[in-house]
Amino acid sequence: MTVDFDAAAKVLGGLRPYPVAVTTIDGGFANGLMSLSAGAASIIPEAPRATISLTKYNLTHDMVVRSGVFVMHMLSAEDEQLEQSLEILMTLGGSSGRDGDKIGKLRTKTGVTGAPILLDAHSYVEARVTGTLDVQESSIFVGDVVAAEILNPGRRLQINEAWPKLPAEWVERYEANHVPQLENARSRRFAEHA
Ligand SMILES: Cc1cc2nc3c(=O)[nH]c(=O)nc-3n(C[C@H](O)[C@H](O)[C@H](O)COP(=O)(O)O)c2cc1C
């Protein structure tokens, strides 16, 4: 059976247009990353759930597995917040917590789970993990929302709006960092079938 990968990319691309900043804390160390995998995961309005998919290559993945908590932040697209939104995106998505503290560079307060809340984000939900699906190279986490807040009301930032505004050097570095991440994902996926 052959798959039309171009068609698959067209069907699956852009389904989740909002980049989210995910933070967590484990053993006293706070960390986080950017993700395009965020979604809602409950039909019960008074019992909301959030879902994220993180690759095992990323430190935040292991930290969420251990701590069982995460905060999912939306970023703001409003003019007065845009600079901070791009700063959050570049800080959390541009390097690993393995290479140094990222959260300390951002304005935060402590959430009810102990995880950091990014004060310059648009809004957030804070969640305790209720279920995890292990899919070789990544895990899909579903969490019960235990807190939520709109910090900076207005439009939420979409990735197509953010990407052209990012400095070329940052995009180059991000693309270089993506190469080992992809290799790691392939080796985890195909090792299971070898
Ligand atoms: C726009 C954008 C979307 C991303 N989406 C994801 C994602 O859905 N899942 C994931 O695990 N990493 C995603 N990443 C990559 C991580 O944010 C990046 O590898 C980060 O440096 C990992 O940091 P950590 O090792 O401290 O966890 C994305 C990065 C960007 C910039």
PDB file of C-alpha atoms and ligand atoms in Angstrom:
ATOM      1  CA  MET A   1       0.000   0.000   0.000  1.00  0.00           C
ATOM      2  CA  THR A   2       1.424   3.403  -0.961  1.00  0.00           C
ATOM      3  CA  VAL A   3       0.276   6.614   0.697  1.00  0.00           C
ATOM      4  CA  ASP A   4       0.043   9.964  -1.135  1.00  0.00           C
ATOM      5  CA  PHE A   5       2.096  11.965   1.401  1.00  0.00           C
ATOM      6  CA  ASP A   6       1.401  15.288  -0.370  1.00  0.00           C
ATOM      7  CA  ALA A   7      -2.330  14.717  -0.065  1.00  0.00           C
ATOM      8  CA  ALA A   8      -1.926  13.661   3.579  1.00  0.00           C
ATOM      9  CA  ALA A   9       0.053  16.842   4.314  1.00  0.00           C
ATOM     10  CA  LYS A  10      -2.695  18.955   2.670  1.00  0.00           C
ATOM     11  CA  VAL A  11      -5.422  17.245   4.705  1.00  0.00           C
ATOM     12  CA  LEU A  12      -3.562  17.356   8.014  1.00  0.00           C
ATOM     13  CA  GLY A  13      -1.676  20.684   7.711  1.00  0.00           C
ATOM     14  CA  GLY A  14      -2.956  23.772   9.496  1.00  0.00           C
ATOM     15  CA  LEU A  15      -5.639  21.982  11.492  1.00  0.00           C
ATOM     16  CA  ARG A  16      -4.297  23.577  14.653  1.00  0.00           C
ATOM     17  CA  PRO A  17      -3.354  27.155  13.763  1.00  0.00           C
ATOM     18  CA  TYR A  18      -2.657  28.440  17.284  1.00  0.00           C
ATOM     19  CA  PRO A  19       0.842  28.082  18.719  1.00  0.00           C
ATOM     20  CA  VAL A  20       0.610  27.466  22.455  1.00  0.00           C
ATOM     21  CA  ALA A  21       3.235  27.909  25.137  1.00  0.00           C
ATOM     22  CA  VAL A  22       3.266  24.874  27.402  1.00  0.00           C
ATOM     23  CA  THR A  23       4.898  25.133  30.819  1.00  0.00           C
ATOM     24  CA  THR A  24       5.402  22.672  33.655  1.00  0.00           C
ATOM     25  CA  ILE A  25       7.460  22.136  36.810  1.00  0.00           C
ATOM     26  CA  ASP A  26       9.223  19.024  37.992  1.00  0.00           C
ATOM     27  CA  GLY A  27      11.473  18.641  41.026  1.00  0.00           C
ATOM     28  CA  GLY A  28      11.564  22.414  41.494  1.00  0.00           C
ATOM     29  CA  PHE A  29      12.717  23.078  37.900  1.00  0.00           C
ATOM     30  CA  ALA A  30      10.329  24.987  35.648  1.00  0.00           C
ATOM     31  CA  ASN A  31      10.453  24.582  31.894  1.00  0.00           C
ATOM     32  CA  GLY A  32       8.317  24.782  28.782  1.00  0.00           C
ATOM     33  CA  LEU A  33       8.101  24.647  25.011  1.00  0.00           C
ATOM     34  CA  MET A  34       6.023  25.818  22.075  1.00  0.00           C
ATOM     35  CA  SER A  35       3.496  23.463  20.551  1.00  0.00           C
ATOM     36  CA  LEU A  36       1.083  23.374  17.633  1.00  0.00           C
ATOM     37  CA  SER A  37      -0.737  20.326  18.973  1.00  0.00           C
ATOM     38  CA  ALA A  38      -3.152  21.894  21.418  1.00  0.00           C
ATOM     39  CA  GLY A  39      -6.815  21.076  21.547  1.00  0.00           C
ATOM     40  CA  ALA A  40      -9.928  20.846  23.669  1.00  0.00           C
ATOM     41  CA  ALA A  41     -10.743  17.347  24.918  1.00  0.00           C
ATOM     42  CA  SER A  42     -14.094  17.406  26.703  1.00  0.00           C
ATOM     43  CA  ILE A  43     -17.729  17.930  25.685  1.00  0.00           C
ATOM     44  CA  ILE A  44     -18.706  18.798  29.276  1.00  0.00           C
ATOM     45  CA  PRO A  45     -18.503  22.605  29.748  1.00  0.00           C
ATOM     46  CA  GLU A  46     -18.291  22.338  33.547  1.00  0.00           C
ATOM     47  CA  ALA A  47     -15.509  19.727  33.310  1.00  0.00           C
ATOM     48  CA  PRO A  48     -13.147  21.070  30.630  1.00  0.00           C
ATOM     49  CA  ARG A  49     -10.132  19.125  29.398  1.00  0.00           C
ATOM     50  CA  ALA A  50      -7.137  20.112  27.300  1.00  0.00           C
ATOM     51  CA  THR A  51      -4.852  17.966  25.164  1.00  0.00           C
ATOM     52  CA  ILE A  52      -1.267  18.402  23.904  1.00  0.00           C
ATOM     53  CA  SER A  53       1.100  16.126  22.008  1.00  0.00           C
ATOM     54  CA  LEU A  54       4.783  16.328  22.917  1.00  0.00           C
ATOM     55  CA  THR A  55       7.706  14.496  21.333  1.00  0.00           C
ATOM     56  CA  LYS A  56       9.877  12.408  23.630  1.00  0.00           C
ATOM     57  CA  TYR A  57      12.970  14.242  22.357  1.00  0.00           C
ATOM     58  CA  ASN A  58      11.883  17.342  24.271  1.00  0.00           C
ATOM     59  CA  LEU A  59      12.672  17.800  27.967  1.00  0.00           C
ATOM     60  CA  THR A  60       9.160  19.133  28.653  1.00  0.00           C
ATOM     61  CA  HIS A  61       7.757  15.750  27.598  1.00  0.00           C
ATOM     62  CA  ASP A  62       9.608  13.876  30.368  1.00  0.00           C
ATOM     63  CA  MET A  63       8.780  16.592  32.883  1.00  0.00           C
ATOM     64  CA  VAL A  64       5.022  16.355  32.168  1.00  0.00           C
ATOM     65  CA  VAL A  65       5.208  12.547  32.414  1.00  0.00           C
ATOM     66  CA  ARG A  66       6.784  12.878  35.875  1.00  0.00           C
ATOM     67  CA  SER A  67       4.882  15.865  37.278  1.00  0.00           C
ATOM     68  CA  GLY A  68       1.462  15.208  35.733  1.00  0.00           C
ATOM     69  CA  VAL A  69       0.791  18.934  35.328  1.00  0.00           C
ATOM     70  CA  PHE A  70       0.942  21.434  32.472  1.00  0.00           C
ATOM     71  CA  VAL A  71      -0.195  24.930  31.609  1.00  0.00           C
ATOM     72  CA  MET A  72      -1.304  25.670  28.038  1.00  0.00           C
ATOM     73  CA  HIS A  73      -1.092  29.366  27.113  1.00  0.00           C
ATOM     74  CA  MET A  74      -2.469  31.129  24.072  1.00  0.00           C
ATOM     75  CA  LEU A  75      -0.430  34.080  22.774  1.00  0.00           C
ATOM     76  CA  SER A  76      -1.792  37.542  21.962  1.00  0.00           C
ATOM     77  CA  ALA A  77      -1.966  39.024  18.429  1.00  0.00           C
ATOM     78  CA  GLU A  78      -2.751  42.549  19.673  1.00  0.00           C
ATOM     79  CA  ASP A  79      -0.194  45.229  18.676  1.00  0.00           C
ATOM     80  CA  GLU A  80       0.767  46.131  22.251  1.00  0.00           C
ATOM     81  CA  GLN A  81       1.396  42.468  23.166  1.00  0.00           C
ATOM     82  CA  LEU A  82       2.923  41.185  19.930  1.00  0.00           C
ATOM     83  CA  GLU A  83       6.550  41.742  20.928  1.00  0.00           C
ATOM     84  CA  GLN A  84       6.068  39.728  24.140  1.00  0.00           C
ATOM     85  CA  SER A  85       4.239  36.989  22.210  1.00  0.00           C
ATOM     86  CA  LEU A  86       7.186  36.588  19.812  1.00  0.00           C
ATOM     87  CA  GLU A  87       9.599  36.673  22.770  1.00  0.00           C
ATOM     88  CA  ILE A  88       7.717  33.796  24.437  1.00  0.00           C
ATOM     89  CA  LEU A  89       7.628  31.834  21.159  1.00  0.00           C
ATOM     90  CA  MET A  90      11.357  32.316  20.496  1.00  0.00           C
ATOM     91  CA  THR A  91      12.407  31.635  24.096  1.00  0.00           C
ATOM     92  CA  LEU A  92      10.429  28.431  24.624  1.00  0.00           C
ATOM     93  CA  GLY A  93      10.576  27.097  21.051  1.00  0.00           C
ATOM     94  CA  GLY A  94      14.158  28.027  20.202  1.00  0.00           C
ATOM     95  CA  SER A  95      16.196  25.970  22.653  1.00  0.00           C
ATOM     96  CA  SER A  96      15.879  23.159  25.182  1.00  0.00           C
ATOM     97  CA  GLY A  97      15.653  23.472  28.945  1.00  0.00           C
ATOM     98  CA  ARG A  98      18.519  20.942  28.868  1.00  0.00           C
ATOM     99  CA  ASP A  99      20.744  23.807  27.667  1.00  0.00           C
ATOM    100  CA  GLY A 100      19.673  26.307  30.335  1.00  0.00           C
ATOM    101  CA  ASP A 101      16.787  27.935  32.160  1.00  0.00           C
ATOM    102  CA  LYS A 102      14.213  29.451  29.794  1.00  0.00           C
ATOM    103  CA  ILE A 103      11.389  30.303  32.201  1.00  0.00           C
ATOM    104  CA  GLY A 104      13.588  32.712  34.208  1.00  0.00           C
ATOM    105  CA  LYS A 105      13.732  34.958  31.115  1.00  0.00           C
ATOM    106  CA  LEU A 106       9.929  35.427  31.123  1.00  0.00           C
ATOM    107  CA  ARG A 107       7.507  37.195  33.502  1.00  0.00           C
ATOM    108  CA  THR A 108       5.645  34.581  35.546  1.00  0.00           C
ATOM    109  CA  LYS A 109       3.473  33.866  38.553  1.00  0.00           C
ATOM    110  CA  THR A 110       2.914  30.472  40.175  1.00  0.00           C
ATOM    111  CA  GLY A 111      -0.202  28.521  39.253  1.00  0.00           C
ATOM    112  CA  VAL A 112      -2.305  26.276  41.502  1.00  0.00           C
ATOM    113  CA  THR A 113      -0.304  23.209  40.387  1.00  0.00           C
ATOM    114  CA  GLY A 114       3.003  24.981  41.084  1.00  0.00           C
ATOM    115  CA  ALA A 115       3.712  25.339  37.344  1.00  0.00           C
ATOM    116  CA  PRO A 116       4.618  28.804  36.027  1.00  0.00           C
ATOM    117  CA  ILE A 117       1.961  31.017  34.426  1.00  0.00           C
ATOM    118  CA  LEU A 118       3.309  33.344  31.713  1.00  0.00           C
ATOM    119  CA  LEU A 119       1.978  36.802  32.555  1.00  0.00           C
ATOM    120  CA  ASP A 120       2.508  38.140  29.012  1.00  0.00           C
ATOM    121  CA  ALA A 121       0.436  35.392  27.407  1.00  0.00           C
ATOM    122  CA  HIS A 122      -3.095  36.047  26.113  1.00  0.00           C
ATOM    123  CA  SER A 123      -4.667  33.442  28.407  1.00  0.00           C
ATOM    124  CA  TYR A 124      -4.141  29.980  29.840  1.00  0.00           C
ATOM    125  CA  VAL A 125      -5.639  26.775  31.144  1.00  0.00           C
ATOM    126  CA  GLU A 126      -3.783  24.860  33.821  1.00  0.00           C
ATOM    127  CA  ALA A 127      -4.293  21.108  33.854  1.00  0.00           C
ATOM    128  CA  ARG A 128      -3.615  17.883  35.753  1.00  0.00           C
ATOM    129  CA  VAL A 129      -2.972  14.918  33.480  1.00  0.00           C
ATOM    130  CA  THR A 130      -5.807  12.400  33.516  1.00  0.00           C
ATOM    131  CA  GLY A 131      -4.653  10.183  30.648  1.00  0.00           C
ATOM    132  CA  THR A 132      -1.577   9.675  28.453  1.00  0.00           C
ATOM    133  CA  LEU A 133      -1.363   7.858  25.146  1.00  0.00           C
ATOM    134  CA  ASP A 134       2.144   6.636  24.280  1.00  0.00           C
ATOM    135  CA  VAL A 135       2.651   6.631  20.503  1.00  0.00           C
ATOM    136  CA  GLN A 136       6.328   5.652  20.004  1.00  0.00           C
ATOM    137  CA  GLU A 137       7.971   9.037  19.329  1.00  0.00           C
ATOM    138  CA  SER A 138       5.546  11.137  21.311  1.00  0.00           C
ATOM    139  CA  SER A 139       2.879  11.164  23.993  1.00  0.00           C
ATOM    140  CA  ILE A 140      -0.586  12.651  23.836  1.00  0.00           C
ATOM    141  CA  PHE A 141      -1.554  14.096  27.204  1.00  0.00           C
ATOM    142  CA  VAL A 142      -5.133  14.853  28.255  1.00  0.00           C
ATOM    143  CA  GLY A 143      -5.571  16.969  31.366  1.00  0.00           C
ATOM    144  CA  ASP A 144      -8.434  18.113  33.585  1.00  0.00           C
ATOM    145  CA  VAL A 145      -8.512  21.915  33.659  1.00  0.00           C
ATOM    146  CA  VAL A 146      -7.982  23.091  37.251  1.00  0.00           C
ATOM    147  CA  ALA A 147      -7.590  26.830  36.540  1.00  0.00           C
ATOM    148  CA  ALA A 148      -8.152  29.231  33.640  1.00  0.00           C
ATOM    149  CA  GLU A 149      -7.702  32.974  33.116  1.00  0.00           C
ATOM    150  CA  ILE A 150      -7.732  35.610  30.371  1.00  0.00           C
ATOM    151  CA  LEU A 151      -4.655  37.753  31.085  1.00  0.00           C
ATOM    152  CA  ASN A 152      -4.528  40.053  28.046  1.00  0.00           C
ATOM    153  CA  PRO A 153      -7.856  40.108  26.173  1.00  0.00           C
ATOM    154  CA  GLY A 154      -8.001  40.520  22.401  1.00  0.00           C
ATOM    155  CA  ARG A 155      -7.142  38.443  19.339  1.00  0.00           C
ATOM    156  CA  ARG A 156      -5.145  35.247  19.740  1.00  0.00           C
ATOM    157  CA  LEU A 157      -1.973  34.811  17.665  1.00  0.00           C
ATOM    158  CA  GLN A 158      -1.993  32.277  14.827  1.00  0.00           C
ATOM    159  CA  ILE A 159       1.202  30.689  13.527  1.00  0.00           C
ATOM    160  CA  ASN A 160       0.789  32.066   9.960  1.00  0.00           C
ATOM    161  CA  GLU A 161       0.719  35.586  11.401  1.00  0.00           C
ATOM    162  CA  ALA A 162       3.681  34.978  13.742  1.00  0.00           C
ATOM    163  CA  TRP A 163       6.084  33.152  11.426  1.00  0.00           C
ATOM    164  CA  PRO A 164       6.865  36.022   8.978  1.00  0.00           C
ATOM    165  CA  LYS A 165       7.586  38.321  11.940  1.00  0.00           C
ATOM    166  CA  LEU A 166      10.300  36.074  13.424  1.00  0.00           C
ATOM    167  CA  PRO A 167      13.936  37.057  12.758  1.00  0.00           C
ATOM    168  CA  ALA A 168      15.548  35.010   9.940  1.00  0.00           C
ATOM    169  CA  GLU A 169      18.436  33.908  12.235  1.00  0.00           C
ATOM    170  CA  TRP A 170      15.950  32.497  14.750  1.00  0.00           C
ATOM    171  CA  VAL A 171      14.048  30.581  12.038  1.00  0.00           C
ATOM    172  CA  GLU A 172      17.374  29.183  10.731  1.00  0.00           C
ATOM    173  CA  ARG A 173      18.341  27.999  14.219  1.00  0.00           C
ATOM    174  CA  TYR A 174      14.871  26.509  14.776  1.00  0.00           C
ATOM    175  CA  GLU A 175      15.096  24.589  11.497  1.00  0.00           C
ATOM    176  CA  ALA A 176      18.570  23.294  12.414  1.00  0.00           C
ATOM    177  CA  ASN A 177      17.271  22.171  15.842  1.00  0.00           C
ATOM    178  CA  HIS A 178      14.385  20.399  14.138  1.00  0.00           C
ATOM    179  CA  VAL A 179      16.712  18.005  12.238  1.00  0.00           C
ATOM    180  CA  PRO A 180      17.849  15.879  15.236  1.00  0.00           C
ATOM    181  CA  GLN A 181      14.284  15.991  16.619  1.00  0.00           C
ATOM    182  CA  LEU A 182      12.951  14.484  13.400  1.00  0.00           C
ATOM    183  CA  GLU A 183      15.722  11.856  13.284  1.00  0.00           C
ATOM    184  CA  ASN A 184      14.938  10.900  16.875  1.00  0.00           C
ATOM    185  CA  ALA A 185      11.227  10.591  16.042  1.00  0.00           C
ATOM    186  CA  ARG A 186      11.942   8.369  13.012  1.00  0.00           C
ATOM    187  CA  SER A 187      14.239   6.096  14.981  1.00  0.00           C
ATOM    188  CA  ARG A 188      11.664   5.685  17.771  1.00  0.00           C
ATOM    189  CA  ARG A 189       8.830   5.014  15.306  1.00  0.00           C
ATOM    190  CA  PHE A 190      10.583   2.572  13.036  1.00  0.00           C
ATOM    191  CA  ALA A 191      12.647   0.803  15.729  1.00  0.00           C
ATOM    192  CA  GLU A 192       9.372  -0.700  17.010  1.00  0.00           C
ATOM    193  CA  HIS A 193       8.671  -2.290  13.628  1.00  0.00           C
ATOM    194  CA  ALA A 194      12.261  -3.439  12.910  1.00  0.00           C
TER     195      ALA A 194
HETATM  196  C1  LIG B   1       5.645  26.789  16.301  1.00  0.00           C
HETATM  197  C2  LIG B   1       6.245  25.598  17.005  1.00  0.00           C
HETATM  198  C3  LIG B   1       5.477  24.465  17.200  1.00  0.00           C
HETATM  199  C4  LIG B   1       5.988  23.334  17.860  1.00  0.00           C
HETATM  200  N1  LIG B   1       5.172  22.252  18.090  1.00  0.00           N
HETATM  201  C5  LIG B   1       5.622  21.244  18.874  1.00  0.00           C
HETATM  202  C6  LIG B   1       4.727  20.189  19.285  1.00  0.00           C
HETATM  203  O1  LIG B   1       3.530  20.171  18.926  1.00  0.00           O
HETATM  204  N2  LIG B   1       5.219  19.196  20.078  1.00  0.00           N
HETATM  205  C7  LIG B   1       6.523  19.201  20.513  1.00  0.00           C
HETATM  206  O2  LIG B   1       6.915  18.278  21.254  1.00  0.00           O
HETATM  207  N3  LIG B   1       7.398  20.189  20.143  1.00  0.00           N
HETATM  208  C8  LIG B   1       6.973  21.211  19.348  1.00  0.00           C
HETATM  209  N4  LIG B   1       7.825  22.231  18.998  1.00  0.00           N
HETATM  210  C9  LIG B   1       9.260  22.136  19.346  1.00  0.00           C
HETATM  211  C10 LIG B   1       9.620  22.547  20.784  1.00  0.00           C
HETATM  212  O3  LIG B   1       8.968  23.744  21.155  1.00  0.00           O
HETATM  213  C11 LIG B   1      11.160  22.741  20.870  1.00  0.00           C
HETATM  214  O4  LIG B   1      11.803  21.553  20.438  1.00  0.00           O
HETATM  215  C12 LIG B   1      11.649  23.147  22.264  1.00  0.00           C
HETATM  216  O5  LIG B   1      12.940  23.698  22.119  1.00  0.00           O
HETATM  217  C13 LIG B   1      11.715  21.986  23.254  1.00  0.00           C
HETATM  218  O6  LIG B   1      12.173  22.454  24.504  1.00  0.00           O
HETATM  219  P1  LIG B   1      12.437  21.506  25.779  1.00  0.00           P
HETATM  220  O7  LIG B   1      13.500  20.487  25.391  1.00  0.00           O
HETATM  221  O8  LIG B   1      12.908  22.455  26.838  1.00  0.00           O
HETATM  222  O9  LIG B   1      11.150  20.818  26.123  1.00  0.00           O
HETATM  223  C14 LIG B   1       7.331  23.357  18.317  1.00  0.00           C
HETATM  224  C15 LIG B   1       8.121  24.514  18.138  1.00  0.00           C
HETATM  225  C16 LIG B   1       7.588  25.625  17.490  1.00  0.00           C
HETATM  226  C17 LIG B   1       8.435  26.867  17.331  1.00  0.00           C
END
